[in-house]
């Protein structure tokens, strides 16, 4: 962002074109930043239009994105993918204070959630009229999945563990590991909710939870999700761990070596949510208490 591509820079360089920064997110080849007025700036590599500047031109200095105001959160998902050689793709997102979510860039699996699979060089609305309280991206740059909790950022008290507000869980983009939790591996360009019933394809003996021996017909509280934790095993092996209002943890998507919790040690794609037993989960949630830190 200093106006050139001279490298390496062995001392910190001032990005003089962008004062009063309050938020920044950087990945290989791309940067997003927000100033104290809530305005969005982007710069770097732009082959798929992920900077949202309306073109695919690379920029070595910050570019103000018109219309991106009152920005609450940002995420640039720009990186590499190996398939017989290194390939580079990118998409970016920003969330406004009113819950409107926008995305730009690479879109082969509907990563931008705008109803199509066409790359976008200008930011487009994710989920048309839906609003979201928070969102996360997951996967390598080729296989991007987005998970979001429906609502408004103002309805979630950031950093306050005593406030337990929850919302509907939605996913879009790549679904090759079943990370949508809707019983399929079909990708979607529109926000999609998980199914209401947990995985029932395999019986599980839960030795960590008294009185719970199988996973049959356990309801998944898809409208009471409070937190999302991206799970990454490999370039294309990804999923989510999500926490509900009762503090219980669930896994959606790719799972590997989950022998800590169950008898299987093989790689499995969970196309429906699985309740993770352990000290933070129980059948009724009564032992979960308030928010906990999960690492």
Short mmCIF file of C-alpha atoms in Angstrom, two decimals:
data_model
loop_
_atom_site.label_atom_id
_atom_site.label_comp_id
_atom_site.label_asym_id
_atom_site.label_seq_id
_atom_site.Cartn_x
_atom_site.Cartn_y
_atom_site.Cartn_z
CA UNK A 1 0.00 0.00 0.00
CA UNK A 2 2.98 2.36 -0.27
CA UNK A 3 2.64 3.03 -4.00
CA UNK A 4 5.12 0.52 -5.43
CA UNK A 5 6.05 -3.16 -5.59
CA UNK A 6 9.64 -2.81 -4.43
CA UNK A 7 10.52 -5.68 -2.12
CA UNK A 8 11.55 -6.60 0.39
CA UNK A 9 10.87 -3.77 2.79
CA UNK A 10 13.00 -4.44 5.86
CA UNK A 11 11.53 -1.66 8.01
CA UNK A 12 7.91 -0.64 8.60
CA UNK A 13 6.54 1.66 5.90
CA UNK A 14 3.85 4.25 6.57
CA UNK A 15 0.74 3.88 4.40
CA UNK A 16 0.42 7.62 4.14
CA UNK A 17 -2.69 7.52 1.91
CA UNK A 18 -4.76 5.98 4.70
CA UNK A 19 -4.86 7.83 8.04
CA UNK A 20 -6.99 7.06 11.11
CA UNK A 21 -7.24 3.32 10.54
CA UNK A 22 -9.32 1.40 13.07
CA UNK A 23 -9.51 -2.01 11.40
CA UNK A 24 -7.37 -3.98 8.94
CA UNK A 25 -7.38 -7.48 7.48
CA UNK A 26 -4.64 -8.83 5.22
CA UNK A 27 -4.03 -12.04 3.31
CA UNK A 28 -1.41 -12.93 0.69
CA UNK A 29 -1.94 -10.53 -2.21
CA UNK A 30 -4.77 -8.47 -0.72
CA UNK A 31 -5.59 -5.98 2.05
CA UNK A 32 -8.77 -4.37 3.42
CA UNK A 33 -8.89 -1.51 5.90
CA UNK A 34 -11.54 0.67 7.55
CA UNK A 35 -10.98 4.19 8.82
CA UNK A 36 -12.53 5.88 11.83
CA UNK A 37 -15.44 7.09 9.67
CA UNK A 38 -16.41 3.51 8.77
CA UNK A 39 -15.20 3.84 5.17
CA UNK A 40 -13.64 0.86 3.37
CA UNK A 41 -10.32 0.85 1.49
CA UNK A 42 -8.79 -2.05 -0.46
CA UNK A 43 -5.52 -2.61 -2.34
CA UNK A 44 -3.25 -5.30 -3.77
CA UNK A 45 -3.79 -8.08 -6.31
CA UNK A 46 -7.18 -7.98 -8.04
CA UNK A 47 -7.34 -10.66 -10.75
CA UNK A 48 -10.91 -11.74 -9.91
CA UNK A 49 -12.12 -8.31 -8.85
CA UNK A 50 -11.84 -9.10 -5.15
CA UNK A 51 -10.92 -5.50 -4.27
CA UNK A 52 -14.43 -4.44 -5.27
CA UNK A 53 -13.15 -1.52 -7.34
CA UNK A 54 -15.27 -2.40 -10.39
CA UNK A 55 -12.29 -3.72 -12.37
CA UNK A 56 -9.48 -6.29 -12.19
CA UNK A 57 -6.62 -3.78 -11.92
CA UNK A 58 -4.00 -4.26 -9.21
CA UNK A 59 -3.46 -1.29 -6.90
CA UNK A 60 -0.36 -0.42 -4.88
CA UNK A 61 -2.12 2.20 -2.77
CA UNK A 62 -5.45 2.18 -0.86
CA UNK A 63 -8.62 2.62 -2.94
CA UNK A 64 -11.78 4.06 -1.37
CA UNK A 65 -14.78 1.83 -2.09
CA UNK A 66 -17.76 4.02 -2.89
CA UNK A 67 -20.90 3.04 -1.01
CA UNK A 68 -19.07 0.98 1.61
CA UNK A 69 -19.99 3.06 4.65
CA UNK A 70 -20.68 2.27 8.31
CA UNK A 71 -18.49 -0.85 7.96
CA UNK A 72 -18.63 -3.11 11.02
CA UNK A 73 -16.46 -6.07 10.00
CA UNK A 74 -14.24 -7.16 7.08
CA UNK A 75 -12.66 -10.33 5.69
CA UNK A 76 -10.46 -10.80 2.65
CA UNK A 77 -10.11 -14.40 1.51
CA UNK A 78 -7.17 -14.22 -0.91
CA UNK A 79 -4.68 -17.05 -1.19
CA UNK A 80 -3.41 -20.04 -3.10
CA UNK A 81 -4.59 -23.48 -4.14
CA UNK A 82 -2.35 -26.30 -5.37
CA UNK A 83 -3.51 -28.47 -8.28
CA UNK A 84 -0.57 -29.51 -10.44
CA UNK A 85 0.81 -26.03 -9.75
CA UNK A 86 -0.05 -23.00 -7.68
CA UNK A 87 -3.25 -21.15 -8.49
CA UNK A 88 -4.43 -17.92 -6.89
CA UNK A 89 -7.99 -16.79 -6.25
CA UNK A 90 -9.62 -14.18 -4.06
CA UNK A 91 -12.89 -12.84 -2.69
CA UNK A 92 -13.63 -10.21 -0.06
CA UNK A 93 -16.52 -9.30 2.23
CA UNK A 94 -17.65 -6.46 4.43
CA UNK A 95 -20.49 -6.25 6.96
CA UNK A 96 -22.27 -2.97 7.72
CA UNK A 97 -23.63 -1.83 11.06
CA UNK A 98 -27.17 -2.48 9.83
CA UNK A 99 -26.38 -6.16 9.08
CA UNK A 100 -26.04 -5.86 5.29
CA UNK A 101 -23.27 -8.16 4.02
CA UNK A 102 -21.46 -7.57 0.72
CA UNK A 103 -18.93 -9.62 -1.26
CA UNK A 104 -16.75 -9.26 -4.35
CA UNK A 105 -14.36 -11.41 -6.39
CA UNK A 106 -14.08 -15.12 -7.12
CA UNK A 107 -17.48 -16.83 -7.19
CA UNK A 108 -17.44 -20.31 -8.84
CA UNK A 109 -19.44 -22.01 -6.07
CA UNK A 110 -21.65 -19.05 -5.23
CA UNK A 111 -19.17 -17.82 -2.62
CA UNK A 112 -20.71 -14.33 -2.72
CA UNK A 113 -24.22 -15.53 -1.86
CA UNK A 114 -25.85 -13.33 -4.51
CA UNK A 115 -27.68 -16.07 -6.42
CA UNK A 116 -25.17 -16.76 -9.21
CA UNK A 117 -21.66 -18.12 -9.83
CA UNK A 118 -20.24 -15.21 -11.82
CA UNK A 119 -17.16 -13.35 -10.60
CA UNK A 120 -17.96 -9.84 -9.39
CA UNK A 121 -15.53 -6.92 -9.58
CA UNK A 122 -17.84 -4.67 -7.56
CA UNK A 123 -19.35 -5.53 -4.19
CA UNK A 124 -22.77 -7.23 -4.35
CA UNK A 125 -25.27 -7.93 -1.57
CA UNK A 126 -25.06 -11.38 0.01
CA UNK A 127 -28.47 -12.89 0.65
CA UNK A 128 -30.44 -10.10 -1.08
CA UNK A 129 -32.59 -8.69 1.75
CA UNK A 130 -31.17 -10.73 4.65
CA UNK A 131 -29.13 -9.16 7.43
CA UNK A 132 -26.42 -10.86 9.46
CA UNK A 133 -24.97 -10.33 12.92
CA UNK A 134 -21.62 -11.97 12.12
CA UNK A 135 -19.98 -14.05 9.39
CA UNK A 136 -16.94 -16.23 8.75
CA UNK A 137 -15.20 -17.62 5.66
CA UNK A 138 -13.51 -21.01 5.47
CA UNK A 139 -11.55 -23.13 3.00
CA UNK A 140 -8.69 -22.50 0.63
CA UNK A 141 -9.00 -19.80 -1.99
CA UNK A 142 -10.54 -22.27 -4.47
CA UNK A 143 -13.18 -23.83 -2.19
CA UNK A 144 -14.73 -21.00 -0.18
CA UNK A 145 -17.64 -21.46 2.21
CA UNK A 146 -19.32 -18.69 4.17
CA UNK A 147 -21.26 -19.18 7.41
CA UNK A 148 -23.27 -16.41 9.02
CA UNK A 149 -25.71 -15.84 11.86
CA UNK A 150 -28.82 -14.00 10.76
CA UNK A 151 -29.65 -10.83 12.62
CA UNK A 152 -28.06 -7.45 13.19
CA UNK A 153 -24.64 -6.68 14.72
CA UNK A 154 -26.35 -4.47 17.30
CA UNK A 155 -28.30 -7.49 18.56
CA UNK A 156 -25.08 -9.27 19.56
CA UNK A 157 -23.14 -7.76 22.44
CA UNK A 158 -19.53 -8.20 21.35
CA UNK A 159 -17.21 -9.18 24.15
CA UNK A 160 -19.96 -9.48 26.74
CA UNK A 161 -20.10 -13.11 27.94
CA UNK A 162 -23.26 -12.43 29.97
CA UNK A 163 -25.37 -11.74 26.89
CA UNK A 164 -26.59 -14.89 25.11
CA UNK A 165 -28.51 -13.82 22.03
CA UNK A 166 -28.81 -16.26 19.14
CA UNK A 167 -29.94 -16.38 15.53
CA UNK A 168 -30.49 -18.56 12.47
CA UNK A 169 -27.42 -20.22 10.95
CA UNK A 170 -26.91 -19.93 7.17
CA UNK A 171 -24.18 -21.16 4.81
CA UNK A 172 -23.39 -20.62 1.13
CA UNK A 173 -20.61 -21.31 -1.36
CA UNK A 174 -18.72 -24.61 -1.46
CA UNK A 175 -20.42 -27.62 0.16
CA UNK A 176 -18.26 -30.55 -0.96
CA UNK A 177 -17.81 -31.75 2.64
CA UNK A 178 -21.44 -31.24 3.62
CA UNK A 179 -20.52 -28.20 5.69
CA UNK A 180 -23.97 -26.69 5.10
CA UNK A 181 -25.39 -29.39 7.36
CA UNK A 182 -28.43 -29.83 5.10
CA UNK A 183 -27.85 -33.49 4.21
CA UNK A 184 -26.24 -32.81 0.81
CA UNK A 185 -22.88 -31.98 -0.74
CA UNK A 186 -24.42 -29.58 -3.25
CA UNK A 187 -22.97 -26.08 -3.31
CA UNK A 188 -25.29 -23.07 -3.26
CA UNK A 189 -25.11 -19.44 -4.37
CA UNK A 190 -27.82 -18.44 -1.89
CA UNK A 191 -27.87 -18.65 1.93
CA UNK A 192 -28.98 -22.14 3.00
CA UNK A 193 -30.01 -23.33 6.46
CA UNK A 194 -28.82 -26.64 7.97
CA UNK A 195 -31.32 -29.40 8.53
CA UNK A 196 -33.26 -29.54 11.77
CA UNK A 197 -32.16 -33.08 12.66
CA UNK A 198 -28.64 -34.22 13.55
CA UNK A 199 -26.74 -36.99 11.77
CA UNK A 200 -28.40 -40.39 12.30
CA UNK A 201 -26.41 -42.53 9.86
CA UNK A 202 -24.13 -44.00 12.50
CA UNK A 203 -24.82 -45.00 16.09
CA UNK A 204 -22.45 -43.47 18.60
CA UNK A 205 -21.69 -44.48 22.14
CA UNK A 206 -21.13 -41.33 24.13
CA UNK A 207 -19.19 -42.29 27.23
CA UNK A 208 -18.78 -38.63 28.15
CA UNK A 209 -22.51 -37.98 28.60
CA UNK A 210 -24.45 -39.98 31.15
CA UNK A 211 -27.53 -41.65 29.71
CA UNK A 212 -26.83 -40.76 26.07
CA UNK A 213 -25.96 -43.77 23.92
CA UNK A 214 -27.03 -42.89 20.37
CA UNK A 215 -27.43 -39.85 18.17
CA UNK A 216 -30.85 -40.82 16.81
CA UNK A 217 -33.28 -38.01 16.04
CA UNK A 218 -31.49 -35.34 18.03
CA UNK A 219 -32.85 -31.93 17.04
CA UNK A 220 -30.30 -29.40 15.78
CA UNK A 221 -31.09 -25.90 17.12
CA UNK A 222 -30.30 -24.13 13.85
CA UNK A 223 -32.16 -20.97 14.96
CA UNK A 224 -30.30 -20.69 18.28
CA UNK A 225 -26.67 -20.42 17.18
CA UNK A 226 -24.46 -17.99 19.10
CA UNK A 227 -20.95 -18.69 17.77
CA UNK A 228 -19.17 -20.11 14.73
CA UNK A 229 -15.71 -21.71 14.76
CA UNK A 230 -14.12 -22.58 11.37
CA UNK A 231 -12.61 -26.09 11.24
CA UNK A 232 -9.79 -26.66 8.73
CA UNK A 233 -7.99 -29.93 8.07
CA UNK A 234 -6.75 -29.49 4.48
CA UNK A 235 -7.20 -27.33 1.38
CA UNK A 236 -10.62 -28.83 0.65
CA UNK A 237 -11.33 -30.53 3.98
CA UNK A 238 -13.20 -27.93 5.98
CA UNK A 239 -16.25 -27.51 8.18
CA UNK A 240 -17.67 -25.63 11.13
CA UNK A 241 -18.06 -26.05 14.83
CA UNK A 242 -21.01 -24.05 16.10
CA UNK A 243 -22.30 -23.34 19.60
CA UNK A 244 -25.96 -23.03 20.50
CA UNK A 245 -27.72 -20.96 23.12
CA UNK A 246 -27.36 -23.77 25.68
CA UNK A 247 -23.58 -23.88 25.15
CA UNK A 248 -23.55 -27.18 23.23
CA UNK A 249 -21.02 -27.65 20.41
CA UNK A 250 -21.85 -29.22 17.02
CA UNK A 251 -19.70 -30.20 14.03
CA UNK A 252 -20.84 -29.67 10.42
CA UNK A 253 -18.81 -30.87 7.44
CA UNK A 254 -15.38 -32.45 7.40
CA UNK A 255 -14.26 -34.56 10.34
CA UNK A 256 -11.02 -36.49 10.77
CA UNK A 257 -9.53 -38.47 13.65
CA UNK A 258 -12.45 -37.67 15.91
CA UNK A 259 -11.57 -40.74 17.98
CA UNK A 260 -11.35 -38.54 21.06
CA UNK A 261 -15.13 -38.44 20.95
CA UNK A 262 -16.17 -41.61 19.15
CA UNK A 263 -15.04 -45.02 17.91
CA UNK A 264 -14.35 -43.99 14.28
CA UNK A 265 -10.90 -42.70 13.36
CA UNK A 266 -11.48 -42.40 9.62
CA UNK A 267 -12.10 -39.32 7.52
CA UNK A 268 -15.82 -38.62 7.33
CA UNK A 269 -17.83 -35.79 5.80
CA UNK A 270 -20.77 -35.04 8.05
CA UNK A 271 -23.57 -33.71 5.87
CA UNK A 272 -25.74 -33.18 8.91
CA UNK A 273 -24.76 -31.69 12.29
CA UNK A 274 -23.18 -33.91 14.93
CA UNK A 275 -23.34 -33.09 18.62
CA UNK A 276 -19.83 -33.11 20.08
CA UNK A 277 -19.81 -34.73 23.52
CA UNK A 278 -17.44 -33.50 26.15
CA UNK A 279 -17.47 -31.08 29.05
CA UNK A 280 -19.35 -28.43 27.03
CA UNK A 281 -22.16 -30.59 25.62
CA UNK A 282 -25.00 -32.57 27.14
CA UNK A 283 -28.35 -33.81 25.91
CA UNK A 284 -30.32 -31.03 27.60
CA UNK A 285 -27.56 -28.45 27.93
CA UNK A 286 -28.12 -28.23 31.68
CA UNK A 287 -24.45 -28.77 32.48
CA UNK A 288 -23.17 -26.22 30.00
CA UNK A 289 -23.58 -23.03 31.96
CA UNK A 290 -22.70 -19.71 30.35
CA UNK A 291 -20.28 -18.96 27.54
CA UNK A 292 -16.97 -20.80 27.58
CA UNK A 293 -13.74 -20.31 25.73
CA UNK A 294 -13.20 -23.04 23.12
CA UNK A 295 -9.70 -23.42 21.66
#
